[in-house]
Coordinates of C-alpha atoms and ligand atoms in Angstrom, one line a residue:
M134 CA 154.5 29.4 77.4
I135 CA 150.9 29.0 75.9
R136 CA 150.3 26.5 73.0
L137 CA 147.7 28.2 70.9
K138 CA 144.8 26.6 69.6
N139 CA 142.5 26.8 66.7
Y140 CA 138.8 27.7 67.0
V141 CA 137.0 25.8 64.5
Q142 CA 133.9 23.7 63.7
G143 CA 132.7 24.7 67.3
Q144 CA 135.7 23.7 69.2
W145 CA 139.2 24.0 70.5
V146 CA 141.7 22.2 68.1
E147 CA 145.2 21.4 68.6
G148 CA 147.5 21.7 65.4
S149 CA 150.0 18.9 64.8
G150 CA 153.4 18.6 63.2
S151 CA 155.8 21.3 63.7
F152 CA 154.7 23.8 66.1
R153 CA 156.1 27.5 65.0
S154 CA 157.5 29.9 68.2
L155 CA 156.2 33.3 68.8
Y156 CA 158.4 35.9 71.1
N157 CA 158.5 38.4 73.3
P158 CA 160.0 41.1 70.9
A159 CA 161.9 42.7 73.5
T160 CA 163.5 40.2 75.0
E161 CA 163.9 37.1 72.5
E162 CA 161.8 34.7 74.6
V163 CA 159.6 32.3 73.3
V164 CA 156.3 32.8 74.6
A165 CA 154.0 30.7 72.9
E166 CA 153.4 28.2 70.0
T167 CA 151.4 27.3 67.3
S168 CA 150.0 24.9 64.4
S169 CA 147.2 24.1 62.0
E170 CA 148.4 21.1 60.5
G171 CA 146.1 19.0 60.1
L172 CA 142.8 20.8 60.4
D173 CA 140.0 19.8 58.0
F174 CA 140.1 22.7 56.0
Q175 CA 137.3 22.3 53.7
G176 CA 135.4 21.1 56.7
V177 CA 136.0 24.4 58.5
L178 CA 134.8 26.0 55.2
S179 CA 132.1 23.8 55.3
Y180 CA 130.9 25.0 58.7
A181 CA 131.1 28.6 58.4
R182 CA 128.9 27.8 54.8
E183 CA 126.2 25.8 57.0
V184 CA 125.9 26.7 60.6
G185 CA 127.3 30.5 60.8
G186 CA 126.1 31.9 57.5
P187 CA 122.2 30.1 57.6
A188 CA 121.6 31.4 61.4
L189 CA 123.1 35.1 60.7
R190 CA 120.8 35.1 57.4
K191 CA 117.5 34.7 60.1
M192 CA 119.0 37.5 61.6
S193 CA 117.7 41.0 61.1
F194 CA 120.9 44.3 60.8
E195 CA 119.5 45.1 64.3
E196 CA 120.2 41.8 66.1
R197 CA 123.1 40.8 64.1
A198 CA 124.2 44.8 65.7
G199 CA 123.4 43.2 68.9
L200 CA 125.9 40.4 68.5
L201 CA 129.0 43.1 67.2
K202 CA 128.0 45.4 70.6
A203 CA 128.1 41.8 73.1
M204 CA 131.8 41.5 71.3
S205 CA 133.0 44.4 72.3
R206 CA 131.1 44.5 75.4
A207 CA 133.2 41.6 75.9
L208 CA 136.5 42.4 74.8
Y209 CA 136.3 45.9 76.5
A210 CA 136.2 44.0 79.7
R211 CA 138.7 42.3 79.4
R212 CA 141.4 44.9 78.2
E213 CA 143.6 44.9 80.5
E214 CA 144.8 41.5 80.2
L215 CA 144.6 42.2 76.4
I216 CA 147.1 44.9 76.5
E217 CA 149.6 42.6 78.6
V218 CA 149.6 39.8 75.5
A219 CA 150.3 42.9 73.2
R220 CA 153.0 44.2 75.5
V221 CA 154.6 40.7 75.6
N222 CA 153.6 39.2 72.1
G223 CA 154.0 42.3 70.3
G224 CA 156.0 44.8 71.6
N225 CA 153.7 47.1 72.2
T226 CA 154.2 49.7 74.4
R227 CA 151.1 50.8 76.5
K228 CA 149.6 53.2 74.2
D229 CA 150.0 51.1 71.2
A230 CA 148.6 48.1 72.7
K231 CA 145.2 50.7 73.3
F232 CA 145.8 51.9 69.6
D233 CA 145.0 48.4 68.5
I234 CA 142.5 46.6 71.0
D235 CA 141.0 50.2 71.4
G236 CA 140.1 49.8 67.5
A237 CA 138.8 46.8 67.6
T238 CA 135.9 47.7 70.4
A239 CA 135.6 50.9 69.0
T240 CA 134.6 49.7 65.4
L241 CA 132.5 46.9 66.5
A242 CA 130.5 49.7 68.3
Y243 CA 130.5 51.7 65.3
Y244 CA 129.1 49.3 62.9
A245 CA 126.6 48.1 65.7
S246 CA 125.6 51.9 65.8
L247 CA 125.3 51.4 62.3
G248 CA 122.9 48.3 62.2
R249 CA 120.7 49.3 65.1
K250 CA 119.8 52.0 62.7
L251 CA 119.1 49.6 60.2
G252 CA 116.6 47.8 62.0
D253 CA 114.9 44.8 60.9
A254 CA 116.0 44.8 57.4
K255 CA 117.8 42.3 55.7
I256 CA 118.2 43.5 52.8
L257 CA 119.8 46.6 51.6
W258 CA 118.0 48.6 48.6
D259 CA 120.5 50.7 46.6
G260 CA 119.4 53.5 45.1
E261 CA 115.5 54.0 44.3
S262 CA 113.6 52.6 41.7
D263 CA 113.2 52.7 38.3
Q264 CA 110.7 53.1 35.9
L265 CA 111.3 51.2 33.1
T266 CA 108.4 51.1 30.5
Q267 CA 105.2 53.0 30.6
S268 CA 103.9 51.1 32.6
A269 CA 103.7 52.8 36.1
R270 CA 104.0 49.4 37.7
F271 CA 107.0 47.8 35.9
H272 CA 110.4 48.7 37.6
G273 CA 113.8 48.0 38.2
R274 CA 115.7 48.5 41.7
H275 CA 118.9 47.5 43.0
A276 CA 119.5 45.4 46.6
W277 CA 121.9 44.1 48.9
L278 CA 122.1 40.4 49.7
P279 CA 124.8 38.4 51.7
L280 CA 126.9 36.0 49.9
Q281 CA 126.1 32.3 51.0
G282 CA 129.7 31.4 51.5
A283 CA 132.4 31.7 54.2
A284 CA 134.7 35.1 54.5
V285 CA 138.5 34.2 54.9
H286 CA 140.3 36.9 56.6
I287 CA 144.1 36.4 56.5
N288 CA 145.9 39.7 58.6
A289 CA 149.1 41.2 58.8
F290 CA 151.0 40.9 62.1
N291 CA 151.0 44.7 63.0
F292 CA 147.6 44.9 64.4
P293 CA 146.3 41.8 65.2
A294 CA 143.1 42.9 67.8
W295 CA 141.9 45.9 65.2
G296 CA 142.6 44.2 61.7
T297 CA 140.9 41.0 63.0
F298 CA 137.8 43.1 64.1
E299 CA 137.5 45.5 61.7
K300 CA 137.3 43.5 59.1
A301 CA 134.9 41.1 61.3
A302 CA 132.6 44.1 61.9
A303 CA 131.3 44.5 58.6
T304 CA 131.3 40.9 58.0
I305 CA 128.8 40.0 60.8
L306 CA 126.6 43.1 60.0
A307 CA 126.7 42.4 55.9
G308 CA 125.7 38.6 57.2
M309 CA 128.5 36.5 56.3
P310 CA 130.6 33.7 58.7
V311 CA 133.9 34.8 59.2
I312 CA 137.6 32.2 59.1
T313 CA 139.9 34.4 60.4
K314 CA 143.5 33.9 60.3
P315 CA 146.1 36.3 62.2
A316 CA 150.2 36.6 61.4
T317 CA 151.5 33.9 62.7
S318 CA 154.3 36.3 65.1
S319 CA 151.4 37.7 66.7
A320 CA 148.4 35.7 66.7
W321 CA 148.9 35.2 70.5
L322 CA 146.7 38.4 71.3
T323 CA 143.7 37.3 68.5
Y324 CA 143.6 34.0 69.8
E325 CA 143.0 35.6 73.3
M326 CA 140.3 37.8 72.0
V327 CA 138.6 34.7 70.4
K328 CA 139.4 32.6 73.4
I329 CA 137.2 35.2 75.7
L330 CA 134.3 35.7 72.5
V331 CA 133.8 31.5 72.8
E332 CA 134.0 32.0 76.9
E333 CA 131.0 34.3 77.0
E334 CA 129.2 32.7 74.3
V335 CA 128.3 35.8 72.2
L336 CA 128.0 34.5 68.8
P337 CA 126.0 32.0 67.3
E338 CA 127.8 29.1 66.3
G339 CA 129.8 29.1 63.2
V340 CA 129.9 32.7 62.8
F341 CA 133.5 33.0 64.2
Q342 CA 136.5 30.7 63.4
L343 CA 140.0 31.1 64.0
I344 CA 143.3 29.3 62.4
V345 CA 146.5 30.3 64.5
G346 CA 148.9 29.5 61.4
G347 CA 149.0 28.1 57.9
T348 CA 145.5 27.7 56.1
G349 CA 146.9 24.4 54.4
D350 CA 144.4 23.5 51.7
L351 CA 141.9 26.1 52.6
L352 CA 142.1 28.8 50.2
D353 CA 141.8 25.8 47.1
H354 CA 138.6 25.6 48.3
L355 CA 137.1 28.9 47.6
G356 CA 134.4 29.1 45.7
G357 CA 132.2 31.7 44.1
Q358 CA 129.7 32.9 47.0
D359 CA 133.0 33.4 49.7
V360 CA 135.3 36.0 49.8
L361 CA 138.9 36.6 50.8
A362 CA 140.1 39.8 52.3
F363 CA 143.8 40.3 52.7
T364 CA 146.1 42.6 54.8
G365 CA 149.5 42.3 54.4
S366 CA 152.5 42.9 51.9
A367 CA 151.9 43.4 48.3
A368 CA 153.8 40.3 47.2
T369 CA 151.5 38.0 49.4
G370 CA 148.9 40.1 47.9
A371 CA 149.8 39.3 44.8
K372 CA 150.5 35.8 45.4
L373 CA 146.6 35.3 46.8
R374 CA 145.2 37.2 43.7
G375 CA 146.5 34.5 41.5
G376 CA 145.2 31.2 43.5
K377 CA 142.8 29.0 42.2
G378 CA 139.4 30.4 44.0
P379 CA 140.1 33.9 42.5
V380 CA 141.4 32.9 39.4
S381 CA 138.7 29.7 38.5
A382 CA 135.7 30.1 40.8
S383 CA 136.0 34.3 40.6
T384 CA 136.0 34.5 44.5
R385 CA 136.1 38.0 45.6
I386 CA 139.4 39.2 46.9
N387 CA 139.8 42.8 48.9
V388 CA 143.7 43.2 49.2
E389 CA 145.0 46.0 51.3
A390 CA 148.6 46.2 50.8
D391 CA 151.3 48.3 51.9
S392 CA 152.1 52.1 50.8
L393 CA 154.6 55.1 50.7
N394 CA 152.6 57.0 52.1
A395 CA 153.2 61.0 52.1
A396 CA 152.9 64.1 53.6
V397 CA 152.8 67.3 51.7
L398 CA 154.3 70.5 53.6
G399 CA 152.7 73.6 51.6
P400 CA 154.5 76.4 49.7
D401 CA 152.9 79.0 52.2
L402 CA 153.4 77.1 55.2
E403 CA 155.5 79.1 58.3
F404 CA 157.8 77.5 60.9
G405 CA 156.3 77.7 64.0
S406 CA 151.7 78.2 62.8
D407 CA 149.8 76.3 64.0
T408 CA 149.3 74.5 60.6
Y409 CA 153.2 73.7 60.6
F410 CA 152.8 72.3 64.1
A411 CA 150.0 70.0 63.5
A412 CA 152.5 68.5 60.7
Q413 CA 155.6 68.1 62.4
R414 CA 153.1 66.2 65.0
N415 CA 151.6 64.0 62.8
I416 CA 155.0 63.2 60.9
V417 CA 156.7 62.1 64.7
T418 CA 153.6 60.4 65.4
E419 CA 153.8 58.4 62.3
I420 CA 157.4 57.3 62.9
T421 CA 157.6 56.6 66.7
Q422 CA 153.5 54.5 66.7
K423 CA 153.8 51.5 67.1
A424 CA 157.6 51.8 65.6
G425 CA 156.9 52.9 62.7
Q426 CA 154.8 48.9 61.7
K427 CA 151.9 51.1 60.4
C428 CA 150.4 50.4 56.9
T429 CA 149.3 54.5 57.0
A430 CA 152.5 55.7 58.5
I431 CA 154.1 58.8 56.4
R432 CA 156.9 57.5 54.4
R433 CA 157.5 60.3 52.0
I434 CA 157.4 63.7 53.9
L435 CA 157.4 66.5 50.4
V436 CA 158.9 69.9 52.0
P437 CA 158.9 73.0 50.1
E438 CA 163.2 74.2 50.1
S439 CA 163.1 76.7 52.5
L440 CA 161.3 75.0 55.4
V441 CA 163.4 72.1 54.9
D442 CA 166.1 73.0 57.7
S443 CA 163.9 73.9 60.3
L444 CA 161.3 71.1 59.7
Q445 CA 164.5 68.9 60.1
E446 CA 166.5 70.5 63.1
A447 CA 161.8 70.4 64.7
L448 CA 161.8 66.6 63.2
V449 CA 165.6 65.9 65.3
A450 CA 164.8 67.3 68.5
E451 CA 161.5 65.7 68.6
L452 CA 162.8 61.8 67.6
D453 CA 165.9 62.4 70.2
R454 CA 163.3 62.4 73.2
V455 CA 162.2 59.3 72.4
V456 CA 163.1 56.4 74.2
V457 CA 163.6 52.5 72.5
G458 CA 163.1 50.1 74.9
D459 CA 161.3 47.0 76.7
P460 CA 157.7 48.3 76.4
R461 CA 157.5 47.3 80.3
A462 CA 159.9 49.5 81.6
D463 CA 159.2 52.9 82.8
G464 CA 159.8 55.6 80.7
V465 CA 160.0 54.0 77.7
T466 CA 158.1 55.7 74.3
M467 CA 158.8 53.5 71.4
G468 CA 159.0 49.4 71.6
P469 CA 160.8 47.2 69.3
L470 CA 159.8 45.7 66.1
A471 CA 157.7 42.4 65.7
T472 CA 160.2 39.9 65.0
A473 CA 163.9 39.1 64.4
S474 CA 162.9 39.2 60.2
Q475 CA 161.5 43.0 60.6
L476 CA 164.9 44.1 62.2
Q477 CA 166.6 42.4 58.9
D478 CA 164.3 44.5 57.0
Y479 CA 164.7 47.4 58.8
R480 CA 168.0 47.5 58.5
D481 CA 168.7 46.2 55.0
G482 CA 166.0 48.9 53.9
V483 CA 167.6 52.1 55.3
A484 CA 170.9 50.7 53.5
L485 CA 168.7 50.2 50.1
L486 CA 168.0 54.0 50.8
S487 CA 170.7 55.0 52.1
K488 CA 172.2 55.2 48.5
E489 CA 170.0 57.7 47.2
A490 CA 169.4 59.7 50.1
T491 CA 171.4 60.9 53.3
V492 CA 170.6 59.8 56.9
V493 CA 170.5 63.0 58.7
Y494 CA 169.3 61.3 61.9
G495 CA 169.9 58.2 63.4
S496 CA 171.8 54.1 62.5
T497 CA 170.9 50.6 62.3
E498 CA 173.3 50.0 64.7
A499 CA 171.8 47.1 67.3
V500 CA 170.8 49.6 70.3
A501 CA 170.7 46.8 72.8
D502 CA 171.9 42.9 73.4
K503 CA 168.6 41.2 73.1
G504 CA 165.8 42.2 71.3
Y505 CA 164.8 43.2 67.8
F506 CA 164.9 46.9 68.8
A507 CA 165.3 49.8 66.1
A508 CA 166.0 53.5 66.7
P509 CA 164.2 56.1 64.2
V510 CA 166.1 56.6 61.1
L511 CA 165.4 60.4 59.1
L512 CA 166.8 60.5 55.8
C513 CA 166.9 63.4 53.7
A514 CA 167.0 63.2 49.5
D515 CA 168.0 65.1 46.5
N516 CA 166.1 65.7 43.4
G517 CA 162.7 64.3 44.5
G518 CA 164.6 61.4 45.7
G519 CA 165.2 57.9 43.4
E520 CA 163.9 55.0 42.6
A521 CA 163.7 53.2 46.2
V522 CA 162.7 56.3 47.6
H523 CA 159.4 56.6 46.4
S524 CA 159.0 52.2 45.6
H525 CA 161.0 50.4 49.0
E526 CA 158.7 50.6 52.0
V527 CA 160.9 49.9 55.1
F528 CA 158.1 48.6 57.9
G529 CA 159.9 50.6 60.8
P530 CA 160.5 54.1 62.2
V531 CA 161.8 55.3 58.9
A532 CA 160.9 58.3 57.0
T533 CA 162.6 60.0 54.7
L534 CA 162.3 64.1 53.6
I535 CA 162.0 64.9 50.1
P536 CA 162.6 68.7 49.2
Y537 CA 160.6 70.2 46.9
D538 CA 160.0 73.5 44.7
G539 CA 156.3 74.6 46.0
S540 CA 154.4 73.9 43.6
A541 CA 151.4 71.9 43.3
A542 CA 152.3 70.8 40.0
T543 CA 155.9 69.0 41.1
A544 CA 154.1 67.8 44.6
A545 CA 151.7 66.0 42.5
D546 CA 153.9 64.3 40.6
L547 CA 156.1 63.3 43.8
V548 CA 153.2 61.8 45.4
A549 CA 152.0 59.8 42.4
R550 CA 156.0 58.1 42.3
G551 CA 154.6 56.0 45.5
G552 CA 152.4 54.0 42.8
G553 CA 149.4 54.7 44.9
S554 CA 148.8 54.5 48.8
L555 CA 146.6 54.5 51.7
A556 CA 146.8 57.8 53.2
C557 CA 148.1 61.2 52.1
S558 CA 148.4 64.6 54.5
V559 CA 148.3 67.9 53.3
Y560 CA 149.1 71.0 55.6
S561 CA 148.2 74.6 53.9
N562 CA 146.4 77.3 54.2
D563 CA 146.4 78.2 50.3
K564 CA 143.2 77.7 48.6
A565 CA 144.8 77.7 45.1
F566 CA 147.4 75.4 46.1
L567 CA 145.2 72.9 47.9
G568 CA 142.9 73.7 44.5
E569 CA 145.4 72.4 42.5
L570 CA 146.7 69.7 44.3
L571 CA 143.9 67.9 45.6
P572 CA 142.2 66.3 43.2
E573 CA 145.6 64.7 42.3
L574 CA 146.0 63.4 45.7
L575 CA 142.3 61.9 45.8
T576 CA 143.1 60.3 42.4
H577 CA 146.4 58.1 43.7
N578 CA 145.4 57.6 47.6
G579 CA 142.5 56.0 49.8
R580 CA 142.0 58.9 52.2
V581 CA 143.3 62.7 52.2
L582 CA 143.6 64.9 55.3
V583 CA 143.9 68.2 54.8
V584 CA 144.7 71.0 57.6
D585 CA 144.7 74.3 57.5
K586 CA 144.8 76.5 60.3
K587 CA 141.1 76.0 61.2
V588 CA 141.3 72.6 62.1
S589 CA 145.0 72.2 62.7
D590 CA 144.3 71.2 66.9
T591 CA 140.9 69.6 65.8
A592 CA 142.2 67.0 62.7
T593 CA 142.9 63.5 63.6
G594 CA 146.3 61.9 62.8
H595 CA 147.6 61.2 59.1
G596 CA 147.5 57.2 59.7
M597 CA 144.3 57.2 61.8
V598 CA 142.0 54.8 60.2
L599 CA 138.4 55.9 61.0
P600 CA 135.5 53.2 60.4
Q601 CA 134.0 56.3 58.7
L602 CA 136.2 56.5 55.8
N603 CA 137.4 54.4 53.3
H604 CA 140.6 52.3 54.2
G605 CA 142.4 51.3 50.8
G606 CA 144.4 52.9 48.1
P607 CA 145.0 52.2 44.6
G608 CA 147.5 50.6 42.9
R609 CA 150.3 49.6 45.5
A610 CA 148.1 49.8 48.0
G611 CA 146.3 46.6 46.9
G612 CA 143.7 48.5 45.2
G613 CA 141.2 47.3 48.2
A614 CA 138.6 49.4 49.7
E615 CA 137.1 48.5 53.8
L616 CA 135.0 49.9 56.1
G617 CA 133.6 53.5 55.2
A618 CA 130.6 53.0 57.0
L619 CA 128.0 50.8 55.1
R620 CA 130.5 50.9 52.1
G621 CA 132.2 48.3 54.0
L622 CA 129.3 46.0 53.9
Q623 CA 129.5 45.7 50.1
F624 CA 132.4 43.4 49.7
Y625 CA 130.3 41.0 51.4
M626 CA 127.1 41.6 49.7
Q627 CA 125.7 40.9 46.1
R628 CA 124.5 43.5 44.9
S629 CA 121.7 42.4 42.1
A630 CA 118.8 44.4 40.2
V631 CA 115.3 42.8 40.3
Q632 CA 112.7 44.1 37.6
G633 CA 108.6 43.5 38.1
N634 CA 105.6 45.1 39.8
K635 CA 107.3 47.3 42.2
A636 CA 105.1 47.2 44.6
L637 CA 105.0 43.4 45.5
I638 CA 108.9 43.1 45.0
E639 CA 109.4 45.7 48.0
R640 CA 106.9 44.0 49.4
I641 CA 108.3 40.6 49.6
L642 CA 112.2 42.0 50.2
S643 CA 111.5 44.4 52.6
Ligands
NAP209 P1 152.9 38.9 55.0 O1 153.8 38.6 55.3 O2 152.9 39.3 53.5 O3 151.5 38.0 55.4 C1 150.5 38.8 55.6 C2 149.3 37.3 56.0 O4 149.8 36.9 55.0 C3 149.7 36.6 57.5 O5 149.0 36.4 58.1 C4 150.8 35.5 56.5 O6 150.2 34.7 57.6 C5 149.8 35.7 55.5 N1 150.5 34.9 54.2 C6 151.8 34.7 54.0 N2 152.1 33.9 52.8 C7 150.8 33.1 52.4 C8 150.2 32.4 51.6 N3 151.0 31.6 50.7 N4 148.6 31.9 51.8 C9 147.9 32.5 52.8 N5 148.4 33.2 54.2 C10 149.3 33.4 53.6 O7 152.6 40.7 55.7 P2 153.1 40.8 56.7 O8 155.0 41.1 57.7 O9 152.2 40.3 58.3 O10 152.4 42.5 57.0 C11 153.6 43.3 56.7 C12 153.1 44.3 55.5 O11 151.9 44.3 55.6 C13 153.4 45.2 55.4 O12 154.0 45.7 54.3 C14 152.2 46.7 55.3 O13 152.2 47.8 54.7 C15 151.1 46.0 54.8 N6 150.1 46.1 55.8 C16 148.9 46.6 55.4 C17 147.9 46.8 56.0 C18 146.2 47.8 55.1 O14 145.5 48.1 55.6 N7 146.4 47.8 53.8 C19 147.9 46.5 57.2 C20 148.8 46.4 58.1 C21 150.0 46.5 56.9 P3 151.8 34.1 59.0 O15 152.3 35.1 59.4 O16 151.5 33.0 59.1 O17 153.0 33.7 57.5

């Protein structure tokens, strides 16, 4: 068993007091323990603000891009070790582990390539300048500059690699130092990744600190130049929004929360067509990848009444092929849920959904004597589904078929009942249907994947978060925004207007 340490104020520090156990979810063995008790959290913040921040702000975008590239390379070089940790502590299959870890290194590399293109600039101009009076010299223009505090990142348990480094990539390129806190249950992988970066001396001092455990009184000391980026449940997000920093010091907070993402099959879809198969493929992937523990996973499947029986039959046949078990065993295609409490939530959640929808495949009965294994479950709801189908996220391999009349208006209404989601996908070749539906979907979702026959074999999947595109959705999805290429930097920067002699200002700030 390994004891994790915090990396703070330039050194590895062991917590004190009571240690929390981290488990192998396939065997229930304790594999690590951790604590952050006793840390000087105010000192951690000061170190980021006074050591890491100034070091980054001295650098151009191109130089910061060099840091990201070096991070990506150092982590990729040790990929096999990291995959093993993800299997032991995260219950990930090799494929799932790669999805998380390669997602981290690819996002770092992507932001490195964006930074290189910005060259030796240190600020980002926002639009062109406007002449404000009759004088051709007196102009106004907007500029983005890095905030001078610390960026505190709090992440969910399901993506200990990608979640940590997709946030870090945009933050470091923007010019802010990071204090990252992974979810305790899966913190071992993040710890190993930070250890690599420290061993390889990839980053200047103070740019990256790691807390493995609770945040103590850290959040009470956040000020107006600090930011808090949170990913996790809507309940924790709401609590953090009401904290001292966001309420009293206007500390910026970005919340990436849960959502009831939908897939919509159009009224024109023919069973067995290319567009239909793209839908079926995506649905199966979203139910089973990472055992359904993905914030973007499809939870609601809107299917025209005429297609429901054939789709259900096809999905059942696919789910029947899933082999649930210890990800280190041969032939296993889906690992366990991450923790005992996730398993309990899955069982409670399916029980709740089954009060208003019929279980058409699977059950929540124990799969094995040991381990937090969960079988895939498919439900089917009548009459558009009740309250729970549209509001209760079961964070596991669970989705509900919702038959609808095939009209764009009904589909839009049903999707909107999710209260705002991260991602939605729609499968159709009917231009009139798509034309009516798409504006509605875009208003209620942070990202919409449209699949017609021309892109059915090349489209990225429903749940695949790409650094080029916005990640974050309105309403219950948290109202946040991450990634989206350079848009992702804006949360970590201040946009201000500057007025004066155009030539002088542009020379000073360039
Ligand atoms: P969670 O229980 O809300 O925890 C998320 C993070 O918040 C963990 O690091 C947790 O630390 C920390 N935390 C909890 N209470 C805190 C407090 N009072 N102060 C400071 N930190 C606190 O969520 P989870 O179970 O890890 O993740 C599952 C949920 O995340 C799902 O609902 C999923 O949909 C959502 N999610 C959303 C996205 C997205 O991008 N929108 C991505 C992934 C997951 P400890 O672990 O130490 O308690």
